[in-house]
Amino acid sequence: MKRTDLIEQIKKKRSFLCVGLDTDIEKIPDHLKTSADAIFQFNKAIIDATKDFCVAYKLNTAFYEAHGIKGWEALEKTVNYIPDTHFKIADAKRGDIGNTSNQYAKAFFETLLFDAVTVAPYMGSDSVKPFLQHKDKWAIVLGLTSNDGSKDFEQLKTGENFLFEEVIKKVSEWGTAENLMFVMGATKATELGSIRKIIPDHFLLIPGVGAQGGSLAEVCKYGLNKDCGLLVNASRAIIYAGNDKKFAEEAARVAQDYQTEMKAYFLDL
């Protein structure tokens, strides 16, 4: 998907919501668990219920890989079911030497038809650049994450800057705002001001709003740019809002609540 297409959808829906399909078979409603295709049936219902309120879906591949070939089949069915109007993210956190990253890029961009894949930059340029060679596809590189362990490396001081700031500055030289995004955890929202000084135009994928306690208001205060520039992800807060036969209706209600709150931040765009 082109950047202009993503921005068009955001402005049309007045929403920058990304729904995380981190589908845990143990947490889906009991009446679906006996289905031979339980994960896809759950995802299908969530997509049907939330697609009018969001602009993107993010599939954490671990929740599918854990089930072997059946999980991969559910992943493929799900990404194929998501409308082409929506930005499709493989949250796979790949990143390896060049020839391996090239195969990862083919897997997610040519075989599975995602628009973007999350990438770990620890191994440097040859682990990231292969993902940037595919037309209208995106690498979403880990920047500053919400987990407690982010202080082990990401928040180390390297001279005057933090390591995550040095990573973002360097990685931004390998691509453009047309094919490169960064992951910034919602619980680190106040850091977004300094990040915007480094990458004023890039999109940021923001997990951590909802179940992890991140504030949408804080994220918007420090992270919005002239094109919106944000994809705010909510997973558990939406997909597990209900646990009975009305689970999809509950998911729609929460997704709409997010979209309603997001509308208020479009006044200056």
Short mmCIF file of C-alpha atoms in Angstrom, two decimals:
data_model
loop_
_atom_site.label_atom_id
_atom_site.label_comp_id
_atom_site.label_asym_id
_atom_site.label_seq_id
_atom_site.Cartn_x
_atom_site.Cartn_y
_atom_site.Cartn_z
CA MET A 1 0.00 0.00 0.00
CA LYS A 2 1.25 3.47 -0.88
CA ARG A 3 1.65 6.13 1.78
CA THR A 4 -0.94 8.31 0.01
CA ASP A 5 -3.48 5.47 0.11
CA LEU A 6 -2.93 4.96 3.84
CA ILE A 7 -3.32 8.67 4.55
CA GLU A 8 -6.48 8.77 2.43
CA GLN A 9 -8.05 5.97 4.49
CA ILE A 10 -7.07 7.65 7.76
CA LYS A 11 -8.64 10.96 6.75
CA LYS A 12 -11.71 9.30 5.24
CA LYS A 13 -12.47 7.30 8.40
CA ARG A 14 -11.05 9.88 10.79
CA SER A 15 -9.34 6.98 12.45
CA PHE A 16 -5.78 5.73 12.84
CA LEU A 17 -6.78 2.57 14.69
CA CYS A 18 -4.97 -0.70 14.07
CA VAL A 19 -6.65 -3.82 15.42
CA GLY A 20 -4.22 -6.46 16.65
CA LEU A 21 -5.30 -9.99 15.77
CA ASP A 22 -3.13 -11.68 18.40
CA THR A 23 -5.54 -14.57 18.57
CA ASP A 24 -5.00 -16.93 21.50
CA ILE A 25 -7.02 -20.12 21.10
CA GLU A 26 -7.41 -20.31 24.90
CA LYS A 27 -9.10 -16.90 25.04
CA ILE A 28 -11.63 -17.13 22.23
CA PRO A 29 -15.28 -17.88 23.10
CA ASP A 30 -16.00 -21.49 24.04
CA HIS A 31 -18.53 -22.00 21.26
CA LEU A 32 -15.77 -21.49 18.66
CA LYS A 33 -13.11 -23.68 20.22
CA THR A 34 -14.54 -26.89 18.81
CA SER A 35 -14.42 -25.58 15.24
CA ALA A 36 -11.76 -27.12 13.02
CA ASP A 37 -10.96 -23.60 11.84
CA ALA A 38 -11.46 -21.79 15.14
CA ILE A 39 -8.78 -19.12 14.80
CA PHE A 40 -9.88 -18.01 11.35
CA GLN A 41 -13.57 -18.07 12.28
CA PHE A 42 -12.81 -15.83 15.26
CA ASN A 43 -10.67 -13.48 13.16
CA LYS A 44 -13.27 -13.32 10.41
CA ALA A 45 -15.95 -12.23 12.87
CA ILE A 46 -13.65 -9.61 14.42
CA ILE A 47 -12.73 -8.20 11.01
CA ASP A 48 -16.36 -8.00 9.90
CA ALA A 49 -17.23 -6.19 13.13
CA THR A 50 -14.34 -3.70 13.25
CA LYS A 51 -13.39 -2.91 9.66
CA ASP A 52 -15.47 0.28 9.53
CA PHE A 53 -13.64 1.74 12.52
CA CYS A 54 -10.00 0.92 11.78
CA VAL A 55 -7.51 1.39 8.96
CA ALA A 56 -5.12 -1.47 9.71
CA TYR A 57 -4.79 -4.94 11.16
CA LYS A 58 -1.68 -6.36 12.82
CA LEU A 59 -1.17 -10.11 13.09
CA ASN A 60 1.41 -11.22 15.64
CA THR A 61 2.77 -14.28 13.87
CA ALA A 62 3.76 -16.06 17.11
CA PHE A 63 0.11 -16.77 17.87
CA TYR A 64 -0.15 -18.59 14.54
CA GLU A 65 3.28 -20.22 14.35
CA ALA A 66 2.56 -21.91 17.69
CA HIS A 67 -0.01 -24.12 15.92
CA GLY A 68 2.27 -25.32 13.14
CA ILE A 69 0.88 -25.71 9.63
CA LYS A 70 -2.71 -25.15 10.80
CA GLY A 71 -1.66 -21.86 12.32
CA TRP A 72 0.07 -20.74 9.13
CA GLU A 73 -3.06 -21.67 7.17
CA ALA A 74 -5.18 -19.56 9.53
CA LEU A 75 -2.71 -16.69 9.13
CA GLU A 76 -2.91 -16.86 5.34
CA LYS A 77 -6.71 -17.11 5.34
CA THR A 78 -6.91 -14.13 7.66
CA VAL A 79 -4.63 -11.84 5.69
CA ASN A 80 -6.46 -12.75 2.49
CA TYR A 81 -9.81 -11.95 4.14
CA ILE A 82 -8.79 -8.47 5.30
CA PRO A 83 -10.07 -5.90 2.76
CA ASP A 84 -7.44 -4.35 0.49
CA THR A 85 -8.48 -0.94 1.81
CA HIS A 86 -6.80 -1.84 5.10
CA PHE A 87 -3.08 -1.83 5.89
CA LYS A 88 -1.92 -5.36 6.73
CA ILE A 89 0.97 -5.78 9.17
CA ALA A 90 2.87 -8.97 9.92
CA ASP A 91 4.21 -8.50 13.43
CA ALA A 92 7.03 -10.99 12.95
CA LYS A 93 10.05 -9.02 14.23
CA ARG A 94 12.35 -10.54 11.64
CA GLY A 95 15.89 -9.39 10.88
CA ASP A 96 18.94 -11.43 9.88
CA ILE A 97 21.87 -11.35 7.46
CA GLY A 98 21.00 -10.09 4.01
CA ASN A 99 20.18 -13.30 2.16
CA THR A 100 17.99 -14.50 5.04
CA SER A 101 16.16 -11.19 5.38
CA ASN A 102 15.56 -11.31 1.64
CA GLN A 103 13.72 -14.63 2.08
CA TYR A 104 11.74 -13.26 5.01
CA ALA A 105 10.70 -10.32 2.84
CA LYS A 106 9.56 -12.66 0.06
CA ALA A 107 7.60 -14.74 2.55
CA PHE A 108 5.60 -11.82 3.92
CA PHE A 109 5.36 -9.63 0.83
CA GLU A 110 5.07 -12.10 -2.05
CA THR A 111 3.64 -15.29 -0.54
CA LEU A 112 1.47 -13.95 2.29
CA LEU A 113 0.71 -10.53 0.75
CA PHE A 114 1.19 -8.32 3.80
CA ASP A 115 1.84 -4.61 3.35
CA ALA A 116 4.38 -4.40 6.14
CA VAL A 117 6.51 -6.48 8.48
CA THR A 118 8.09 -5.55 11.79
CA VAL A 119 11.88 -5.77 11.74
CA ALA A 120 14.55 -5.94 14.47
CA PRO A 121 17.52 -3.72 13.53
CA TYR A 122 20.15 -5.17 15.89
CA MET A 123 22.22 -6.73 13.06
CA GLY A 124 22.41 -3.50 11.09
CA SER A 125 21.74 -2.35 7.55
CA ASP A 126 21.93 -5.68 5.71
CA SER A 127 19.21 -7.06 8.00
CA VAL A 128 16.81 -4.20 7.20
CA LYS A 129 17.46 -3.09 3.62
CA PRO A 130 16.05 -6.24 1.92
CA PHE A 131 12.63 -5.33 3.30
CA LEU A 132 12.86 -1.91 1.66
CA GLN A 133 13.39 -3.24 -1.86
CA HIS A 134 9.75 -4.21 -2.46
CA LYS A 135 7.49 -1.67 -4.16
CA ASP A 136 4.73 -0.22 -1.95
CA LYS A 137 5.80 -2.40 0.98
CA TRP A 138 7.03 -1.27 4.38
CA ALA A 139 9.53 -2.19 7.04
CA ILE A 140 8.39 -1.24 10.55
CA VAL A 141 11.57 -1.11 12.60
CA LEU A 142 11.66 -1.50 16.37
CA GLY A 143 12.47 1.83 18.02
CA LEU A 144 11.45 2.26 21.65
CA THR A 145 9.21 -0.53 22.95
CA SER A 146 6.84 -0.68 25.94
CA ASN A 147 8.28 -3.74 27.66
CA ASP A 148 10.31 -3.51 30.88
CA GLY A 149 13.35 -4.97 29.12
CA SER A 150 13.60 -1.93 26.86
CA LYS A 151 15.86 -0.37 29.48
CA ASP A 152 18.43 -3.17 29.00
CA PHE A 153 19.54 -1.91 25.59
CA GLU A 154 17.16 0.59 23.97
CA GLN A 155 17.43 3.14 26.76
CA LEU A 156 21.18 2.95 27.27
CA LYS A 157 22.96 6.28 26.99
CA THR A 158 25.44 6.54 24.10
CA GLY A 159 27.06 9.91 24.67
CA GLU A 160 24.34 12.56 24.64
CA ASN A 161 21.65 10.34 23.13
CA PHE A 162 19.88 7.12 23.97
CA LEU A 163 20.63 4.04 21.89
CA PHE A 164 17.08 3.96 20.48
CA GLU A 165 17.54 7.53 19.21
CA GLU A 166 20.79 6.56 17.46
CA VAL A 167 19.08 3.52 15.91
CA ILE A 168 16.15 5.57 14.61
CA LYS A 169 18.44 8.25 13.21
CA LYS A 170 20.63 5.70 11.41
CA VAL A 171 17.83 3.48 10.11
CA SER A 172 15.95 6.50 8.75
CA GLU A 173 18.86 6.99 6.33
CA TRP A 174 18.25 3.56 4.74
CA GLY A 175 14.70 4.23 3.57
CA THR A 176 12.16 7.02 3.31
CA ALA A 177 8.84 8.03 4.85
CA GLU A 178 7.29 6.11 1.93
CA ASN A 179 8.54 2.68 3.03
CA LEU A 180 9.79 2.93 6.60
CA MET A 181 7.95 3.16 9.91
CA PHE A 182 9.08 2.78 13.50
CA VAL A 183 7.59 1.04 16.52
CA MET A 184 7.17 3.31 19.55
CA GLY A 185 5.47 1.99 22.67
CA ALA A 186 2.48 3.97 23.94
CA THR A 187 3.73 3.81 27.51
CA LYS A 188 6.76 5.85 26.40
CA ALA A 189 4.59 8.60 24.85
CA THR A 190 6.54 11.53 26.28
CA GLU A 191 9.59 10.40 24.29
CA LEU A 192 7.69 10.96 21.05
CA GLY A 193 8.52 14.66 21.08
CA SER A 194 12.24 13.97 20.78
CA ILE A 195 11.58 11.25 18.21
CA ARG A 196 9.61 13.66 16.04
CA LYS A 197 12.67 15.91 15.93
CA ILE A 198 14.56 13.03 14.28
CA ILE A 199 11.79 11.69 12.03
CA PRO A 200 9.10 14.37 11.65
CA ASP A 201 7.44 12.76 8.62
CA HIS A 202 7.57 9.01 9.26
CA PHE A 203 4.63 6.95 10.43
CA LEU A 204 4.87 5.40 13.88
CA LEU A 205 3.23 2.14 14.89
CA ILE A 206 2.14 2.57 18.52
CA PRO A 207 1.29 -0.57 20.50
CA GLY A 208 0.47 -0.44 24.18
CA VAL A 209 -2.79 1.53 24.23
CA GLY A 210 -5.54 -0.31 26.07
CA ALA A 211 -4.57 -3.40 28.05
CA GLN A 212 -0.98 -2.20 28.50
CA GLY A 213 -2.08 1.15 29.90
CA GLY A 214 -0.86 3.60 27.27
CA SER A 215 -2.71 6.91 26.88
CA LEU A 216 -4.13 7.80 23.46
CA ALA A 217 -4.24 11.47 24.47
CA GLU A 218 -0.54 11.47 25.36
CA VAL A 219 0.40 9.64 22.17
CA CYS A 220 -1.46 12.19 20.06
CA LYS A 221 -0.09 15.15 22.00
CA TYR A 222 3.51 14.21 21.26
CA GLY A 223 3.29 12.04 18.15
CA LEU A 224 0.84 13.47 15.60
CA ASN A 225 2.24 15.12 12.47
CA LYS A 226 0.63 16.90 9.51
CA ASP A 227 -0.45 13.59 7.91
CA CYS A 228 -1.48 12.05 11.24
CA GLY A 229 1.61 9.84 11.12
CA LEU A 230 0.32 7.33 13.65
CA LEU A 231 -1.10 3.83 13.64
CA VAL A 232 -2.28 3.11 17.17
CA ASN A 233 -2.68 -0.59 17.84
CA ALA A 234 -5.10 -2.16 20.30
CA SER A 235 -5.32 -5.93 20.54
CA ARG A 236 -6.69 -7.53 23.70
CA ALA A 237 -8.85 -4.53 24.61
CA ILE A 238 -10.80 -5.02 21.37
CA ILE A 239 -10.71 -8.66 20.38
CA TYR A 240 -11.43 -9.98 23.89
CA ALA A 241 -13.96 -7.31 24.86
CA GLY A 242 -16.58 -10.05 24.97
CA ASN A 243 -16.31 -13.80 25.52
CA ASP A 244 -19.72 -15.13 24.56
CA LYS A 245 -21.68 -15.35 21.31
CA LYS A 246 -21.84 -11.54 21.17
CA PHE A 247 -18.03 -11.18 21.22
CA ALA A 248 -17.93 -9.53 17.79
CA GLU A 249 -20.53 -6.95 18.79
CA GLU A 250 -18.48 -6.09 21.88
CA ALA A 251 -15.33 -5.81 19.75
CA ALA A 252 -17.16 -3.42 17.41
CA ARG A 253 -18.31 -1.30 20.36
CA VAL A 254 -14.77 -0.88 21.71
CA ALA A 255 -13.30 -0.24 18.26
CA GLN A 256 -15.92 2.44 17.66
CA ASP A 257 -15.07 4.01 21.02
CA TYR A 258 -11.44 4.30 19.93
CA GLN A 259 -12.44 5.77 16.59
CA THR A 260 -14.75 8.28 18.27
CA GLU A 261 -11.92 9.42 20.54
CA MET A 262 -9.56 9.66 17.56
CA LYS A 263 -11.92 11.94 15.66
CA ALA A 264 -11.20 14.74 18.12
CA TYR A 265 -7.54 14.80 17.11
CA PHE A 266 -8.28 15.57 13.45
CA LEU A 267 -9.24 19.18 14.10
CA ASP A 268 -5.76 20.45 13.28
CA LEU A 269 -4.99 18.08 10.39
#
